[in-house]
Amino acid sequence: MTVLRARGLYKAYGKGDGLVRAVDGVDLDVGAGETVAVMGPSGCGKSTLLHLLGGLDRPSGGAVEVNGRRIDDIGENRLARMRRTDVGFVFQSFHLMEELTAVENVELSALLAGRSPRAARRRALDLLDQVGLADRVRFLPAALSGGQRQRVAIARALSNEPLIVFADEPTGNLDSAATMDVLQLFDRLHEAGQTLVIVTHDSRIAATADRLITMRDGAFVDETRLSGGTTGRLGALLGFEDR
Ligand code: ADP
């Protein structure tokens, strides 16, 4: 089943001589449970594409469907509802609320998606446990390391049980050990059947995908089907300990 579809997706910034075709005619189908990695040089349109696919931004042309429903031409309220219930986002710079504790950050998405406070809290604690932060649930982001913050952000992205998780350079700000932790989390999500679309410079992350798409100048220039790695095998290959 296709959960994410784009047709003729186009996004331009500026006009006249300053026109930039950030995304220029992208067609994409992502099946349920599939992990797709998008790589390409800086400025080729990866973030813009992710924002269009997840309903954070509107295309200049073309169509996006999430779970069979168009999201490019719907009103702001319906789009906001779709974002709250159907998708989760993980960003390079975490985007946590600094004044909220880890558990409050995670439960917020579930509350916004309509869960009861009790159910939202239970799920948030469970997710923080799954990402290895059971002993940090009442810490503010400032008291956490970069890797721990990103694990909170991943738990947050999962708290509304999204159909699709989008990640934009999720390891871009992390050291090698924290990158491996995040890599293993994505691998586990993949194995659990979570649909994932990941923009990354990191070939270790990309190697865990089912499909690797290379982008250049706003368009897809190559698409490779991978066997879908396991972190352990990949880690061994790259000389990392299986942690
Ligand atoms: P990537 O994620 O691959 O680095 P981006 O999607 O961030 O690429 O950017 C693609 C192109 O669109 C770049 O040329 C960038 O300068 C331009 N761009 C992105 N966002 C904006 C914006 N808000 N206004 C104007 N130009 C933008």
Short mmCIF file of C-alpha atoms and ligand atoms in Angstrom, two decimals:
data_model
loop_
_atom_site.label_atom_id
_atom_site.label_comp_id
_atom_site.label_asym_id
_atom_site.label_seq_id
_atom_site.Cartn_x
_atom_site.Cartn_y
_atom_site.Cartn_z
CA MET A 1 0.00 0.00 0.00
CA THR A 2 1.30 3.43 -0.91
CA VAL A 3 1.21 5.85 2.03
CA LEU A 4 3.02 8.73 0.37
CA ARG A 5 2.78 9.79 -3.26
CA ALA A 6 4.10 12.82 -5.10
CA ARG A 7 3.45 13.69 -8.74
CA GLY A 8 5.18 16.44 -10.69
CA LEU A 9 6.16 18.11 -7.43
CA TYR A 10 7.59 21.57 -8.00
CA LYS A 11 8.69 24.36 -5.70
CA ALA A 12 10.25 27.61 -6.80
CA TYR A 13 11.58 30.48 -4.71
CA GLY A 14 11.99 34.04 -5.96
CA LYS A 15 11.21 35.20 -9.48
CA GLY A 16 12.73 36.43 -12.72
CA ASP A 17 16.51 36.10 -12.78
CA GLY A 18 16.48 35.10 -9.10
CA LEU A 19 14.12 32.15 -9.61
CA VAL A 20 15.36 28.98 -7.86
CA ARG A 21 13.72 25.68 -8.76
CA ALA A 22 14.34 24.04 -5.38
CA VAL A 23 12.24 20.97 -6.27
CA ASP A 24 11.74 20.43 -9.95
CA GLY A 25 9.40 17.68 -11.09
CA VAL A 26 9.62 14.95 -8.48
CA ASP A 27 7.55 11.75 -8.68
CA LEU A 28 7.67 9.48 -5.65
CA ASP A 29 5.77 6.51 -4.21
CA VAL A 30 6.57 5.28 -0.72
CA GLY A 31 5.01 2.03 0.43
CA ALA A 32 3.86 1.31 3.99
CA GLY A 33 6.81 0.16 6.08
CA GLU A 34 9.37 1.31 3.56
CA THR A 35 12.48 3.33 4.52
CA VAL A 36 13.57 5.76 1.84
CA ALA A 37 16.81 7.75 2.10
CA VAL A 38 17.41 10.87 0.05
CA MET A 39 20.99 12.03 -0.50
CA GLY A 40 22.55 14.76 -2.61
CA PRO A 41 24.76 17.83 -2.42
CA SER A 42 23.90 20.77 -0.22
CA GLY A 43 21.31 23.02 -1.85
CA CYS A 44 19.90 20.32 -4.19
CA GLY A 45 16.43 20.58 -2.62
CA LYS A 46 16.31 17.77 -0.05
CA SER A 47 14.91 19.80 2.85
CA THR A 48 12.43 21.57 0.61
CA LEU A 49 11.23 18.20 -0.69
CA LEU A 50 10.80 16.85 2.84
CA HIS A 51 8.83 19.92 3.88
CA LEU A 52 6.52 19.57 0.86
CA LEU A 53 5.97 15.85 1.48
CA GLY A 54 5.19 16.38 5.17
CA GLY A 55 2.89 19.35 4.67
CA LEU A 56 5.22 21.87 6.36
CA ASP A 57 5.32 23.86 3.14
CA ARG A 58 3.18 24.16 0.01
CA PRO A 59 4.33 23.26 -3.49
CA SER A 60 4.25 25.73 -6.39
CA GLY A 61 2.92 22.87 -8.54
CA GLY A 62 2.19 19.16 -8.54
CA ALA A 63 0.45 16.95 -6.01
CA VAL A 64 1.19 15.22 -2.69
CA GLU A 65 -0.99 12.48 -1.23
CA VAL A 66 -0.64 11.13 2.30
CA ASN A 67 -2.54 7.89 2.81
CA GLY A 68 -4.52 8.47 -0.39
CA ARG A 69 -5.58 12.02 0.48
CA ARG A 70 -4.30 15.13 -1.27
CA ILE A 71 -2.54 17.54 1.08
CA ASP A 72 -1.23 20.14 -1.36
CA ASP A 73 -4.56 21.83 -2.00
CA ILE A 74 -6.34 21.57 1.38
CA GLY A 75 -6.97 24.43 3.82
CA GLU A 76 -4.63 25.37 6.66
CA ASN A 77 -6.79 23.76 9.35
CA ARG A 78 -7.00 20.41 7.59
CA LEU A 79 -3.29 20.55 6.81
CA ALA A 80 -2.46 21.26 10.46
CA ARG A 81 -4.68 18.34 11.51
CA MET A 82 -2.94 16.04 9.03
CA ARG A 83 0.45 17.07 10.46
CA ARG A 84 -0.71 16.39 14.01
CA THR A 85 -2.13 12.95 13.29
CA ASP A 86 -0.36 11.45 10.27
CA VAL A 87 3.27 12.53 10.33
CA GLY A 88 6.21 12.95 12.69
CA PHE A 89 9.33 15.05 12.13
CA VAL A 90 12.92 14.75 13.31
CA PHE A 91 15.18 17.73 12.58
CA GLN A 92 18.94 18.21 12.59
CA SER A 93 18.73 20.78 15.39
CA PHE A 94 16.16 18.80 17.43
CA HIS A 95 13.61 21.67 17.80
CA LEU A 96 12.70 20.72 21.37
CA MET A 97 10.81 23.13 23.61
CA GLU A 98 13.56 24.27 25.99
CA GLU A 99 11.22 25.08 28.88
CA LEU A 100 9.56 21.63 28.83
CA THR A 101 11.05 18.43 30.27
CA ALA A 102 11.80 15.44 28.06
CA VAL A 103 8.51 13.73 28.91
CA GLU A 104 6.54 16.95 28.39
CA ASN A 105 8.16 17.44 25.00
CA VAL A 106 7.24 13.91 23.96
CA GLU A 107 3.68 13.89 25.27
CA LEU A 108 2.84 17.24 23.66
CA SER A 109 2.45 15.72 20.17
CA ALA A 110 0.17 13.01 21.53
CA LEU A 111 -1.92 15.61 23.35
CA LEU A 112 -2.18 17.71 20.19
CA ALA A 113 -3.24 14.59 18.28
CA GLY A 114 -6.14 14.22 20.73
CA ARG A 115 -4.92 11.61 23.25
CA SER A 116 -6.04 11.94 26.88
CA PRO A 117 -3.39 13.38 29.25
CA ARG A 118 -3.07 10.00 30.97
CA ALA A 119 -2.64 8.08 27.69
CA ALA A 120 -0.23 10.71 26.34
CA ARG A 121 1.92 10.52 29.49
CA ARG A 122 1.94 6.71 29.45
CA ARG A 123 2.99 6.61 25.80
CA ALA A 124 5.64 9.31 26.31
CA LEU A 125 7.22 7.38 29.21
CA ASP A 126 7.12 4.17 27.21
CA LEU A 127 8.78 5.80 24.20
CA LEU A 128 11.48 7.45 26.32
CA ASP A 129 12.15 4.04 27.84
CA GLN A 130 12.44 2.55 24.33
CA VAL A 131 15.01 5.18 23.30
CA GLY A 132 17.03 4.51 26.45
CA LEU A 133 16.13 7.64 28.41
CA ALA A 134 13.98 6.24 31.22
CA ASP A 135 16.27 7.94 33.75
CA ARG A 136 16.13 11.34 32.01
CA VAL A 137 12.38 11.87 31.61
CA ARG A 138 12.28 14.93 33.92
CA PHE A 139 15.39 16.60 32.50
CA LEU A 140 15.17 19.82 30.52
CA PRO A 141 16.77 19.67 27.04
CA ALA A 142 19.62 21.92 28.23
CA ALA A 143 20.67 19.18 30.66
CA LEU A 144 20.86 16.53 27.91
CA SER A 145 23.61 15.74 25.42
CA GLY A 146 23.02 16.21 21.69
CA GLY A 147 22.45 12.50 21.20
CA GLN A 148 19.99 12.37 24.10
CA ARG A 149 18.13 15.39 22.73
CA GLN A 150 17.81 13.71 19.37
CA ARG A 151 16.48 10.57 21.05
CA VAL A 152 13.85 12.72 22.81
CA ALA A 153 13.01 14.24 19.41
CA ILE A 154 12.63 10.77 17.88
CA ALA A 155 10.35 9.71 20.76
CA ARG A 156 8.35 12.90 20.19
CA ALA A 157 8.05 12.16 16.45
CA LEU A 158 6.56 8.76 17.35
CA SER A 159 4.20 9.83 20.10
CA ASN A 160 1.20 10.45 17.84
CA GLU A 161 1.74 7.03 16.15
CA PRO A 162 2.41 8.65 12.77
CA LEU A 163 1.96 6.91 9.44
CA ILE A 164 5.21 8.44 8.23
CA VAL A 165 8.26 9.78 10.05
CA PHE A 166 10.31 12.38 8.16
CA ALA A 167 13.87 13.02 9.31
CA ASP A 168 15.99 15.90 8.02
CA GLU A 169 19.73 15.29 8.61
CA PRO A 170 18.95 13.60 11.95
CA THR A 171 22.63 12.95 12.73
CA GLY A 172 23.99 16.22 11.32
CA ASN A 173 24.78 17.62 14.78
CA LEU A 174 25.87 14.40 16.46
CA ASP A 175 29.19 12.76 17.21
CA SER A 176 29.98 9.25 16.07
CA ALA A 177 28.68 7.40 19.16
CA ALA A 178 25.38 9.36 19.20
CA THR A 179 25.06 8.78 15.45
CA MET A 180 25.27 5.04 16.03
CA ASP A 181 22.53 5.26 18.69
CA VAL A 182 20.25 7.12 16.28
CA LEU A 183 21.16 4.73 13.48
CA GLN A 184 20.13 1.78 15.64
CA LEU A 185 16.87 3.48 16.59
CA PHE A 186 15.95 4.06 12.95
CA ASP A 187 16.90 0.49 12.18
CA ARG A 188 14.59 -0.75 14.94
CA LEU A 189 11.77 1.48 13.70
CA HIS A 190 12.32 0.12 10.21
CA GLU A 191 12.12 -3.44 11.50
CA ALA A 192 8.94 -2.56 13.42
CA GLY A 193 7.35 -1.50 10.13
CA GLN A 194 7.48 2.28 10.54
CA THR A 195 7.49 4.17 7.24
CA LEU A 196 10.50 6.50 7.17
CA VAL A 197 11.76 9.16 4.77
CA ILE A 198 15.24 10.33 5.75
CA VAL A 199 17.30 13.10 4.21
CA THR A 200 20.93 12.50 5.13
CA HIS A 201 24.54 13.12 4.24
CA ASP A 202 25.48 10.05 6.23
CA SER A 203 25.95 6.95 4.11
CA ARG A 204 25.64 4.80 7.27
CA ILE A 205 22.06 6.01 7.71
CA ALA A 206 21.34 5.74 4.00
CA ALA A 207 22.62 2.16 3.96
CA THR A 208 19.84 1.08 6.33
CA ALA A 209 17.16 2.16 3.82
CA ASP A 210 15.21 -0.01 1.40
CA ARG A 211 15.69 2.57 -1.28
CA LEU A 212 18.32 5.26 -1.80
CA ILE A 213 17.41 8.25 -3.94
CA THR A 214 20.03 10.69 -5.17
CA MET A 215 18.93 14.24 -5.85
CA ARG A 216 20.58 16.98 -7.88
CA ASP A 217 19.27 20.40 -8.85
CA GLY A 218 15.81 19.65 -7.47
CA ALA A 219 15.31 16.35 -9.32
CA PHE A 220 15.90 12.64 -8.73
CA VAL A 221 18.91 11.49 -10.73
CA ASP A 222 19.35 7.99 -9.36
CA GLU A 223 17.38 5.43 -7.43
CA THR A 224 18.88 2.28 -5.94
CA ARG A 225 17.05 -0.51 -4.17
CA LEU A 226 19.08 -1.72 -1.19
CA SER A 227 18.66 -4.92 0.74
CA GLY A 228 17.71 -2.96 3.88
CA GLY A 229 20.64 -3.12 6.26
CA THR A 230 20.83 -4.08 9.87
CA THR A 231 22.88 -1.82 12.08
CA GLY A 232 24.84 -4.72 13.49
CA ARG A 233 25.97 -5.92 10.09
CA LEU A 234 26.60 -2.40 8.88
CA GLY A 235 28.35 -1.45 12.10
CA ALA A 236 30.62 -4.48 11.83
CA LEU A 237 31.33 -3.56 8.23
CA LEU A 238 32.33 -0.04 9.19
CA GLY A 239 34.26 -1.13 12.25
CA PHE A 240 31.78 0.00 14.88
CA GLU A 241 30.98 -2.06 17.92
CA ASP A 242 27.40 -3.36 18.05
CA ARG A 243 26.28 -1.24 21.00
P1 ADP B 1 19.22 20.95 0.70
O1 ADP B 1 18.30 20.52 1.78
O2 ADP B 1 19.47 19.87 -0.31
O3 ADP B 1 20.49 21.56 1.20
P2 ADP B 1 17.28 23.07 0.30
O4 ADP B 1 15.99 22.39 0.06
O5 ADP B 1 17.53 23.63 1.64
O6 ADP B 1 18.48 22.11 -0.14
O7 ADP B 1 17.43 24.25 -0.76
C1 ADP B 1 17.23 24.07 -2.18
C2 ADP B 1 17.40 25.40 -2.89
O8 ADP B 1 16.33 26.28 -2.54
C3 ADP B 1 18.68 26.15 -2.51
O9 ADP B 1 19.17 26.81 -3.67
C4 ADP B 1 18.20 27.13 -1.45
O10 ADP B 1 19.04 28.26 -1.45
C5 ADP B 1 16.81 27.46 -1.94
N1 ADP B 1 15.88 27.81 -0.83
C6 ADP B 1 15.50 26.98 0.16
N2 ADP B 1 14.62 27.58 0.99
C7 ADP B 1 14.47 28.84 0.50
C8 ADP B 1 13.69 29.98 0.89
N3 ADP B 1 12.89 29.93 1.96
N4 ADP B 1 13.78 31.10 0.14
C9 ADP B 1 14.57 31.16 -0.95
N5 ADP B 1 15.31 30.12 -1.39
C10 ADP B 1 15.28 28.98 -0.69
#
